[in-house]
PDB file of C-alpha atoms in Angstrom:
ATOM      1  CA  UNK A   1      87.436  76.463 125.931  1.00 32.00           C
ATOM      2  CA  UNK A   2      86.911  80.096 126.633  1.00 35.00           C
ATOM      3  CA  UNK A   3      86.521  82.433 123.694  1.00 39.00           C
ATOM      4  CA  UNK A   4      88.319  85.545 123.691  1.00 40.00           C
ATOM      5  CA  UNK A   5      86.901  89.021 123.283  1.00 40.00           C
ATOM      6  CA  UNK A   6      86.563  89.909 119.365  1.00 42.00           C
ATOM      7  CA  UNK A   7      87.344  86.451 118.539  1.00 42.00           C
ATOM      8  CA  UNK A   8      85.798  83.327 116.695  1.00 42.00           C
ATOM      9  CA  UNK A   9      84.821  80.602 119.121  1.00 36.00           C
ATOM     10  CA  UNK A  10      87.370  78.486 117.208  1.00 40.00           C
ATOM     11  CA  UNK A  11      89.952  81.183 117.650  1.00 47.00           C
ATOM     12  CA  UNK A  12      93.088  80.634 119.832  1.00 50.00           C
ATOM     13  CA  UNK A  13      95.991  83.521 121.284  1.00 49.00           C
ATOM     14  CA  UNK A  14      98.678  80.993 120.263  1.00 51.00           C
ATOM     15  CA  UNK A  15      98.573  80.024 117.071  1.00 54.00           C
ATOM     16  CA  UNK A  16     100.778  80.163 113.824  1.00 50.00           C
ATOM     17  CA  UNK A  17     100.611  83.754 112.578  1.00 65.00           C
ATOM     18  CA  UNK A  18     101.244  84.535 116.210  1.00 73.00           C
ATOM     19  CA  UNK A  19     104.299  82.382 116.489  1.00 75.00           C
ATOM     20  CA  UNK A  20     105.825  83.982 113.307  1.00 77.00           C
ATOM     21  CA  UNK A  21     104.780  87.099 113.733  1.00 82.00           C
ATOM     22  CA  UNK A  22     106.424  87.340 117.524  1.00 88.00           C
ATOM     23  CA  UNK A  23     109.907  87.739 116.935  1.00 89.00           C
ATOM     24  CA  UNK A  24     109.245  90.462 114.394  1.00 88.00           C
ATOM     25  CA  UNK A  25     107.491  92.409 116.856  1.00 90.00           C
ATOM     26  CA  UNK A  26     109.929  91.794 119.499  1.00 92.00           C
ATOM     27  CA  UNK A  27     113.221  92.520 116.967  1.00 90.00           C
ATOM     28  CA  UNK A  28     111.130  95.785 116.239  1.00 89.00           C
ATOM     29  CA  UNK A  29     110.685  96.852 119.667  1.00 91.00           C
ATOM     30  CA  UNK A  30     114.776  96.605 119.985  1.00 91.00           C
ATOM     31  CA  UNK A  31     115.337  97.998 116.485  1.00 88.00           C
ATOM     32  CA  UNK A  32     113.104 101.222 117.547  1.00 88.00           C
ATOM     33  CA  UNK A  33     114.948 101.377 120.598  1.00 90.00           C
ATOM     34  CA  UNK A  34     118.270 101.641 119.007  1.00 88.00           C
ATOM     35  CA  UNK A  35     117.081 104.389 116.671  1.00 83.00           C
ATOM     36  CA  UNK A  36     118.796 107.601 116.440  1.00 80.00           C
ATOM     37  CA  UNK A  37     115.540 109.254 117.781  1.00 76.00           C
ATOM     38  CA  UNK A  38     115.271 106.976 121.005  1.00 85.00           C
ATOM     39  CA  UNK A  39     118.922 106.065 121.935  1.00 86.00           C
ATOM     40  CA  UNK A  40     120.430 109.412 122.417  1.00 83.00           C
ATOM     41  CA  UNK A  41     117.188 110.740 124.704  1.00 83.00           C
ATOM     42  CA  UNK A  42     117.488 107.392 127.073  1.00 87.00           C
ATOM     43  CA  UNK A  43     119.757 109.555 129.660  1.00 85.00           C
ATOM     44  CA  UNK A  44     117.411 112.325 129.378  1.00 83.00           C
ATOM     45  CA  UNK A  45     114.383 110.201 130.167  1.00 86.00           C
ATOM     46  CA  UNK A  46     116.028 108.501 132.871  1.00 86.00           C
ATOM     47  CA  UNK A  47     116.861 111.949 134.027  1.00 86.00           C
ATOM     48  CA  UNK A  48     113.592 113.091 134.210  1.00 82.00           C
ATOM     49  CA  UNK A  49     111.650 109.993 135.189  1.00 82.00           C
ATOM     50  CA  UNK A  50     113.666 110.248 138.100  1.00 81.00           C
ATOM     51  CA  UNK A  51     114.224 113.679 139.125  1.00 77.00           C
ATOM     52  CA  UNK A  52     117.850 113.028 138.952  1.00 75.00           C
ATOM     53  CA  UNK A  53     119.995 115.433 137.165  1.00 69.00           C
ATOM     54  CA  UNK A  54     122.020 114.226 134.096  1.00 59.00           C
ATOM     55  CA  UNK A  55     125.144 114.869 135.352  1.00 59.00           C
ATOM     56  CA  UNK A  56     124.005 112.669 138.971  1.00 63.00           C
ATOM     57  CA  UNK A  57     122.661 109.495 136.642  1.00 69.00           C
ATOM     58  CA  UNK A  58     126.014 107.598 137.314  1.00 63.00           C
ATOM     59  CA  UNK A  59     126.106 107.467 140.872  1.00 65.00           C
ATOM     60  CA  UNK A  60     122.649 107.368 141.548  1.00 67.00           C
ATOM     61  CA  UNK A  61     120.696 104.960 143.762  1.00 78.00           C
ATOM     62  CA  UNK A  62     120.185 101.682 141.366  1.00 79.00           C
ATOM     63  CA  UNK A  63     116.653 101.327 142.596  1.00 85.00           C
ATOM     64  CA  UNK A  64     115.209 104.629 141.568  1.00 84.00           C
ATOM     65  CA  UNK A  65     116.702 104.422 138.594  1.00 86.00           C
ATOM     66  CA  UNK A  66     114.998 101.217 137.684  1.00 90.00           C
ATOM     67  CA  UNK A  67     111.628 102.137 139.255  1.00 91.00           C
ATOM     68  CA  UNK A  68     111.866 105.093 136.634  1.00 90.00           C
ATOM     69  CA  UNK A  69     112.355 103.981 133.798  1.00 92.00           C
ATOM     70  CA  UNK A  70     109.885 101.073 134.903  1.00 94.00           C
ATOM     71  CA  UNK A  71     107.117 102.863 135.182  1.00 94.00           C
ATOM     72  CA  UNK A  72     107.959 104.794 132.020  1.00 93.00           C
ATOM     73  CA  UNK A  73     108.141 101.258 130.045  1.00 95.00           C
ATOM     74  CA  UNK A  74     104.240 100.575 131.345  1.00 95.00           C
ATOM     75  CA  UNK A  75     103.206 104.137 130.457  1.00 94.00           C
ATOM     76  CA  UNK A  76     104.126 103.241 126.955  1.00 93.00           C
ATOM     77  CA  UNK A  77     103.186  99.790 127.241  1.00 95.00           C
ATOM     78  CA  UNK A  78      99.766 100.783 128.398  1.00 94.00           C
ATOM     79  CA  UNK A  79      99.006 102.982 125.130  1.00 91.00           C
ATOM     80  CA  UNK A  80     100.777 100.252 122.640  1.00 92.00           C
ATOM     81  CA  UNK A  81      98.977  97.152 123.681  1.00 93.00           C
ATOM     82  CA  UNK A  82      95.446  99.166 123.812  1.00 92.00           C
ATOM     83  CA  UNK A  83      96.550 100.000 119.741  1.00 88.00           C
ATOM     84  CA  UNK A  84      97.723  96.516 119.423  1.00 88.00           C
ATOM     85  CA  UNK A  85      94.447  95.170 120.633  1.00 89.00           C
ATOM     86  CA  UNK A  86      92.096  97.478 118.473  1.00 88.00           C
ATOM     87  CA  UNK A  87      94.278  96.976 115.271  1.00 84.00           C
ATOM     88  CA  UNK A  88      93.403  93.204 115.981  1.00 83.00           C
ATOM     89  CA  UNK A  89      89.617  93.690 116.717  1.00 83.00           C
ATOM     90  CA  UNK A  90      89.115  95.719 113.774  1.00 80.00           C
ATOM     91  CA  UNK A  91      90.821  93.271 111.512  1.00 75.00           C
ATOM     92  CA  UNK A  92      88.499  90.712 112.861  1.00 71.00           C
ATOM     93  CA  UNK A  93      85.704  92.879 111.477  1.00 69.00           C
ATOM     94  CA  UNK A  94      87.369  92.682 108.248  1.00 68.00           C
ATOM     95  CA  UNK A  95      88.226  88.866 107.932  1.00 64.00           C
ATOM     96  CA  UNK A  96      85.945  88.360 104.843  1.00 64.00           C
ATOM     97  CA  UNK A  97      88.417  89.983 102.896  1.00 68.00           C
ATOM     98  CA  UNK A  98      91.710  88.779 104.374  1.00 67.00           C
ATOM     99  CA  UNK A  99      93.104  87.997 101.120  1.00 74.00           C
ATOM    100  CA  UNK A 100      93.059  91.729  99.661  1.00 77.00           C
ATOM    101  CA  UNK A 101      93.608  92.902 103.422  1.00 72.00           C
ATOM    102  CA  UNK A 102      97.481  91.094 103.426  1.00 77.00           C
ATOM    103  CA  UNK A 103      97.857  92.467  99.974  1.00 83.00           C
ATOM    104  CA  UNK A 104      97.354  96.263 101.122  1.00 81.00           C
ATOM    105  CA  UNK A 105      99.422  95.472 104.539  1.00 78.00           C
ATOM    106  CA  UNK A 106     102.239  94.179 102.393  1.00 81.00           C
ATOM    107  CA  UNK A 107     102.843  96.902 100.221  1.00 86.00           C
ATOM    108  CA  UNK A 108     101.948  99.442 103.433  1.00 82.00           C
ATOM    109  CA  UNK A 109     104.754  97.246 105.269  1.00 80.00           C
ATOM    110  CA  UNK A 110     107.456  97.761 102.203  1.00 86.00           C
ATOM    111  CA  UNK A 111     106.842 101.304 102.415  1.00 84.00           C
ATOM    112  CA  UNK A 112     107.497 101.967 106.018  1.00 79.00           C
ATOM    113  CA  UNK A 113     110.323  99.472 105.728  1.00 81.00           C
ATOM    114  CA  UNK A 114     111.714 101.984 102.906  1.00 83.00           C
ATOM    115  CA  UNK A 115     110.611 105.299 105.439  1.00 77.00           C
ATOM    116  CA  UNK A 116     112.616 103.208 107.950  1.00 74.00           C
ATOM    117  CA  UNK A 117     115.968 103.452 106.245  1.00 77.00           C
ATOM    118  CA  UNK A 118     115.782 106.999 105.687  1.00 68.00           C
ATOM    119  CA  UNK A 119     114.970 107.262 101.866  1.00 67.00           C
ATOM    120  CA  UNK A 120     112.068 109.081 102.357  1.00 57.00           C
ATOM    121  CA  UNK A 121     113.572 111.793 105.378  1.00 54.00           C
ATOM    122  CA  UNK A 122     110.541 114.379 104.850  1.00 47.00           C
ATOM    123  CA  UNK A 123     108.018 111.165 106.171  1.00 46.00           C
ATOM    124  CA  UNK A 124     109.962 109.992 108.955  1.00 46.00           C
ATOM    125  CA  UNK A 125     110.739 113.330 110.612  1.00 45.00           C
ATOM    126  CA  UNK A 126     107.588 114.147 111.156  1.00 46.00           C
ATOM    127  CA  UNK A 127     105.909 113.562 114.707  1.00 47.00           C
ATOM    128  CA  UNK A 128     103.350 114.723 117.215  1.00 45.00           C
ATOM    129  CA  UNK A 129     104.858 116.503 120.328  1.00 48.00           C
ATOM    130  CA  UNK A 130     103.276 117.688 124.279  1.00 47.00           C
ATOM    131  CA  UNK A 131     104.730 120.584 124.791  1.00 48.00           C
ATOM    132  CA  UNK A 132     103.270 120.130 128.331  1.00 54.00           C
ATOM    133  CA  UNK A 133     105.532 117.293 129.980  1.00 58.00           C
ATOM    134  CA  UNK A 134     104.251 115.539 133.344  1.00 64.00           C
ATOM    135  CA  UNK A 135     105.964 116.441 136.642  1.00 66.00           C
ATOM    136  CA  UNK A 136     109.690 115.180 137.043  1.00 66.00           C
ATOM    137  CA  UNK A 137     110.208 112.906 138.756  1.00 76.00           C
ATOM    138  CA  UNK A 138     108.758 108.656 139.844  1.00 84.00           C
ATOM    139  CA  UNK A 139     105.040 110.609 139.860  1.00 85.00           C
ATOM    140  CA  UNK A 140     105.354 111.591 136.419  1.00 85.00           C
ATOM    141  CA  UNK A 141     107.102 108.340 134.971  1.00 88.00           C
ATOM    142  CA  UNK A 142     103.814 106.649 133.302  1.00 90.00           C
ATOM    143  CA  UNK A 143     102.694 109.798 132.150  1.00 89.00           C
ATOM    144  CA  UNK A 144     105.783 110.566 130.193  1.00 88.00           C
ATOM    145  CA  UNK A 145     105.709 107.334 129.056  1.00 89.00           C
ATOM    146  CA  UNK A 146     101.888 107.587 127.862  1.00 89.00           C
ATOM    147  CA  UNK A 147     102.636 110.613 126.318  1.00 85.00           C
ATOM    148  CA  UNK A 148     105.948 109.183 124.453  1.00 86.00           C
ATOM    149  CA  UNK A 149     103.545 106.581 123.245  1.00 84.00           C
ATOM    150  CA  UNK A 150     101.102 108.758 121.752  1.00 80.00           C
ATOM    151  CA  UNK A 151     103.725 111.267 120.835  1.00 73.00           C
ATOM    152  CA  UNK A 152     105.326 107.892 117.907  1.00 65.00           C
ATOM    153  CA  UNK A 153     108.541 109.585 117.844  1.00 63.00           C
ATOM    154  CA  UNK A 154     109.305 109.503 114.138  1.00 62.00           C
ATOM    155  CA  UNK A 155     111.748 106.916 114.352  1.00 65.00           C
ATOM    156  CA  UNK A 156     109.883 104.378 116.389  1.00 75.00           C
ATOM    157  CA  UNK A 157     106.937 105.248 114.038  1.00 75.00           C
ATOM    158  CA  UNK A 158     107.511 103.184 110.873  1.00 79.00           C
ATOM    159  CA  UNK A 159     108.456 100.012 113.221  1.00 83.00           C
ATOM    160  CA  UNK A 160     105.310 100.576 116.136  1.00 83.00           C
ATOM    161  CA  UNK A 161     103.241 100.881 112.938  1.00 83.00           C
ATOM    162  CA  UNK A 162     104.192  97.952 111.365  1.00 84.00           C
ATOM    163  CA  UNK A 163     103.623  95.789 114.407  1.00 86.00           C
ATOM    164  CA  UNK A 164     100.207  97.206 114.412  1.00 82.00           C
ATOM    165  CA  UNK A 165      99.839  96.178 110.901  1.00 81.00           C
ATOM    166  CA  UNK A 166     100.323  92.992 111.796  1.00 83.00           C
ATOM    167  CA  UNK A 167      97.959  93.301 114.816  1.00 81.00           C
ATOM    168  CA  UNK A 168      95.355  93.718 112.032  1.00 80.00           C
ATOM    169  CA  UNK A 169      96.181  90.777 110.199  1.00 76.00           C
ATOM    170  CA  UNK A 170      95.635  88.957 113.309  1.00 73.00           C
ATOM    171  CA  UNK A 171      92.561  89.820 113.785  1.00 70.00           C
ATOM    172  CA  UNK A 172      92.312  89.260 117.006  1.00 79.00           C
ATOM    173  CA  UNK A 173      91.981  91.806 119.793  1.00 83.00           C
ATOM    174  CA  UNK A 174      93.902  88.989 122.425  1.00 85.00           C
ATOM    175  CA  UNK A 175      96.584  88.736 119.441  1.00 85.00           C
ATOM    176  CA  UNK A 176      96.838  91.764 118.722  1.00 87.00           C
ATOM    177  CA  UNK A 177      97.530  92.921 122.205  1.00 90.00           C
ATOM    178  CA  UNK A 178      99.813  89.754 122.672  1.00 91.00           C
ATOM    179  CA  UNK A 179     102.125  91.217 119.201  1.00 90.00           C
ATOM    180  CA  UNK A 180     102.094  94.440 121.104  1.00 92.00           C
ATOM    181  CA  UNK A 181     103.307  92.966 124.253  1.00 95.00           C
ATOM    182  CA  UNK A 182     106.375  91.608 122.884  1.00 94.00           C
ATOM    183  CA  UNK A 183     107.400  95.117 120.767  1.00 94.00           C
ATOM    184  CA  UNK A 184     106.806  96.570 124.685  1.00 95.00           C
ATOM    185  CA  UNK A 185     109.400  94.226 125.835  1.00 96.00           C
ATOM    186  CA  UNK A 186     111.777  95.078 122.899  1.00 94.00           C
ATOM    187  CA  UNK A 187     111.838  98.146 123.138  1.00 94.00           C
ATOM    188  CA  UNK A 188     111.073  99.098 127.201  1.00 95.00           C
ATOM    189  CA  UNK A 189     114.131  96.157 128.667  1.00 95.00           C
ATOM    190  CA  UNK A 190     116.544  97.791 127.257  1.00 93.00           C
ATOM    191  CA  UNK A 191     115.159 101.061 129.201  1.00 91.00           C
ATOM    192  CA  UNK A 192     115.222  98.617 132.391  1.00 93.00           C
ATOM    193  CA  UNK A 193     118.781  97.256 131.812  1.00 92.00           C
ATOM    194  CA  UNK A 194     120.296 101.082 130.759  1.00 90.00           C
ATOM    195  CA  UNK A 195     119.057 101.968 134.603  1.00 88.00           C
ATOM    196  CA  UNK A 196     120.220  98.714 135.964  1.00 87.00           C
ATOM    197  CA  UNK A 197     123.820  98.943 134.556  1.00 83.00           C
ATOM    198  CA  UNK A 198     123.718 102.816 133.384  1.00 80.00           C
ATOM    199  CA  UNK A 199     127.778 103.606 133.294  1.00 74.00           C
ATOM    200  CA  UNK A 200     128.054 100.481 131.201  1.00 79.00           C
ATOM    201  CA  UNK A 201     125.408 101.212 129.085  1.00 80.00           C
ATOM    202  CA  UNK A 202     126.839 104.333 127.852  1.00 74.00           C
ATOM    203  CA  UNK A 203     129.841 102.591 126.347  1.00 74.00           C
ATOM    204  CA  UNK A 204     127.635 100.014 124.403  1.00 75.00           C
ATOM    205  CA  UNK A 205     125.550 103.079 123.125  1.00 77.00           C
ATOM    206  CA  UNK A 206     128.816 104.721 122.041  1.00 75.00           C
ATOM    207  CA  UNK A 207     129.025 101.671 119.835  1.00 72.00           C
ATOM    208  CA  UNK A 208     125.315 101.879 118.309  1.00 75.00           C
ATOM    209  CA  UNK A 209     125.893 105.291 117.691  1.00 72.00           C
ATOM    210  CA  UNK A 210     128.752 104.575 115.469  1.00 77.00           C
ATOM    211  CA  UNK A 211     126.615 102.245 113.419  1.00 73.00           C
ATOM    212  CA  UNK A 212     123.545 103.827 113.503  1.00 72.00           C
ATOM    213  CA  UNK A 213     122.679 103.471 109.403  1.00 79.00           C
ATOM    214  CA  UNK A 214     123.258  99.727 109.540  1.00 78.00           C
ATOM    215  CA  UNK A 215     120.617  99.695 112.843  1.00 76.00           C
ATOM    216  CA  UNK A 216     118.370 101.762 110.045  1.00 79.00           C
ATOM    217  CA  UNK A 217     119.026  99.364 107.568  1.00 82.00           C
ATOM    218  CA  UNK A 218     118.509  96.035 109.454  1.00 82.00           C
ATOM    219  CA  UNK A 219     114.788  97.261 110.505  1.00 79.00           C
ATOM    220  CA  UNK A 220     113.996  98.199 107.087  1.00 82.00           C
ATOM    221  CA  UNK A 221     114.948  95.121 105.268  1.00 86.00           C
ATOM    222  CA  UNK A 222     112.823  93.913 108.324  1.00 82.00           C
ATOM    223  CA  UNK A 223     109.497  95.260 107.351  1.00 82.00           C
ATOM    224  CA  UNK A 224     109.907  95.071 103.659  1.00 88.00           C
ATOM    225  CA  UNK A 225     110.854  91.296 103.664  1.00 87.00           C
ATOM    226  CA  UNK A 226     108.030  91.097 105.860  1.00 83.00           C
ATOM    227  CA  UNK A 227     105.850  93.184 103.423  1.00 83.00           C
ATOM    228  CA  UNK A 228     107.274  90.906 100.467  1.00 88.00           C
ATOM    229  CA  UNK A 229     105.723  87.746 102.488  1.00 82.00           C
ATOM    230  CA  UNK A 230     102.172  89.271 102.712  1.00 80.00           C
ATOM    231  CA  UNK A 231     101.947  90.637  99.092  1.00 83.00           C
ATOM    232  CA  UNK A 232     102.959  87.265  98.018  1.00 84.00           C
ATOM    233  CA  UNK A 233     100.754  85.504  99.450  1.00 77.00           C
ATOM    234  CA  UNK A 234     104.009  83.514 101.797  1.00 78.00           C
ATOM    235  CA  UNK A 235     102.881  84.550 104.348  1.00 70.00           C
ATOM    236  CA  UNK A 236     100.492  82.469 104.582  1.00 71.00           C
ATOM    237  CA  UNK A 237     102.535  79.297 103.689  1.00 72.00           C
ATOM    238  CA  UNK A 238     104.974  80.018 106.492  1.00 69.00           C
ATOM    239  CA  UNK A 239     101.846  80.392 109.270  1.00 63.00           C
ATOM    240  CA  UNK A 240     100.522  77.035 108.182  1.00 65.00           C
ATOM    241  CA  UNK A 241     104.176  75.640 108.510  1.00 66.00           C
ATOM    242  CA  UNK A 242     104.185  76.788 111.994  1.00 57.00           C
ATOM    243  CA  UNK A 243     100.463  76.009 112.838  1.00 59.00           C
ATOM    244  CA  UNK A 244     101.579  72.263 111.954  1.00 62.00           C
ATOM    245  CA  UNK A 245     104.633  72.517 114.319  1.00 55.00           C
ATOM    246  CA  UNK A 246     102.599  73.907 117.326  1.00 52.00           C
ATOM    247  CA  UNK A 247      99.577  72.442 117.382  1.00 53.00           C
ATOM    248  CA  UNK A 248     100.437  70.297 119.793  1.00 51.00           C
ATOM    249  CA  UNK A 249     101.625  73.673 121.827  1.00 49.00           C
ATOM    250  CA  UNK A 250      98.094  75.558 120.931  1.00 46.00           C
ATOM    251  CA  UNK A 251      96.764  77.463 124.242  1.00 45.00           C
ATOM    252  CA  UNK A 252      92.968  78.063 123.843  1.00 47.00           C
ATOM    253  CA  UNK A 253      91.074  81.419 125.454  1.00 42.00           C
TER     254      UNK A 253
END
């Protein structure tokens, strides 16, 4: 059995935690990109990712348009599973004192589950911004996307750092990079199927718009429910429920 960098020998990617923690990731990757501060810019990235003009997006050719937004997903990706994996390595470091580490996470995780939903406006608009964007156009694509990673738009913020969170708690760099790597997908397919189907997509978004607080809501109660289970010590409970249920589906590295 192969050990994994920043891992225990008796370490595994597939384990538990991982299993539980998954779908939160992945939900929080779809919740960010539904936010009010990602959904409306989609035609605008696509846009620019392709060198199309706005008004040109409908009838454009289907293949640049997924190629752009493609490579603008694994910009993103790039700089979120790099955090994801050095969240998890430095939680590895810190694995002698798991017990108060979950404690701190859970009440961080309540917090930005409270940011989320907007009672706290003066947090969540805040942001760092290029001023400098990347040439328009297929060339530019993963650097726009790198630099909308490192930018943490303010509403993806409270959800991308919450994954990481989690990442920690892992501790494990292969984890934590493997957490990170499912918020990707939640939040970059959607990018992938707006280009695919992008006429369509405009009437679904019509519909999100409309409903925007409850999207708000729904990740909120996400991350403090989650933050509940860590303060409480449930957490914990519910990984060894799992780690029962899929041992028999463990993966070693």
């Amino acid at each position: 059995m192969l050990a994994a960098a920043g891992t225990g020998p008796n370490d595994t990617v597939l384990n538990g935690a991982l299993l539980v923690a998954l779908p939160i990731a992945l939900l929080g990757g779809l919740v960010s990109f539904f936010s009010p501060c990602v959904l409306p810019l989609v035609p605008g990235y696509l846009s620019y990712v392709t060198g199309i003009a706005g008004t040109d997006l409908a009838e454009a050719r289907r293949g640049r348009m997924v190629a752009g937004a493609s490579l603008f997903v694994l910009g993103f990706s790039a700089v979120f599973i790099s955090s994801g994996a050095l969240f998890g390595y430095f939680g590895w470091t810190l694995q002698d004192n798991k017990s108060t580490l979950s404690r701190v996470l859970g009440v961080l995780m309540i917090l930005l589950g409270v940011f989320f939903m907007g009672l706290m406006p003066w947090f969540t608009q805040r942001e760092f911004r290029f001023h400098r964007r990347p040439t328009a156009g297929l060339v530019g694509a993963p650097l726009l996307g790198a630099l909308f990673g490192v930018g943490w738009t303010p509403c993806i913020g409270p959800t991308l750092a919450a994954v990481n969170f989690l990442s920690w708690h892992e501790s494990s760099a292969g984890r934590g990079a493997v957490l990170m790597i499912a918020y990707c997908l939640g939040l970059g397919v959607p990018f992938v199927l707006t280009a695919v189907a992008f006429r369509k997509a405009l009437g679904a978004f019509g519909w999100v718009k409309r409903h925007y607080v409850w999207v708000m809501r729904a990740g909120g109660t996400m991350m403090i429910v989650t933050g509940v289970l860590l303060l409480t010590g449930a957490w914990d409970h519910l990984v060894n429920e799992m780690q029962s249920w899929s041992d028999g589906f463990t993966v070693g590295i």
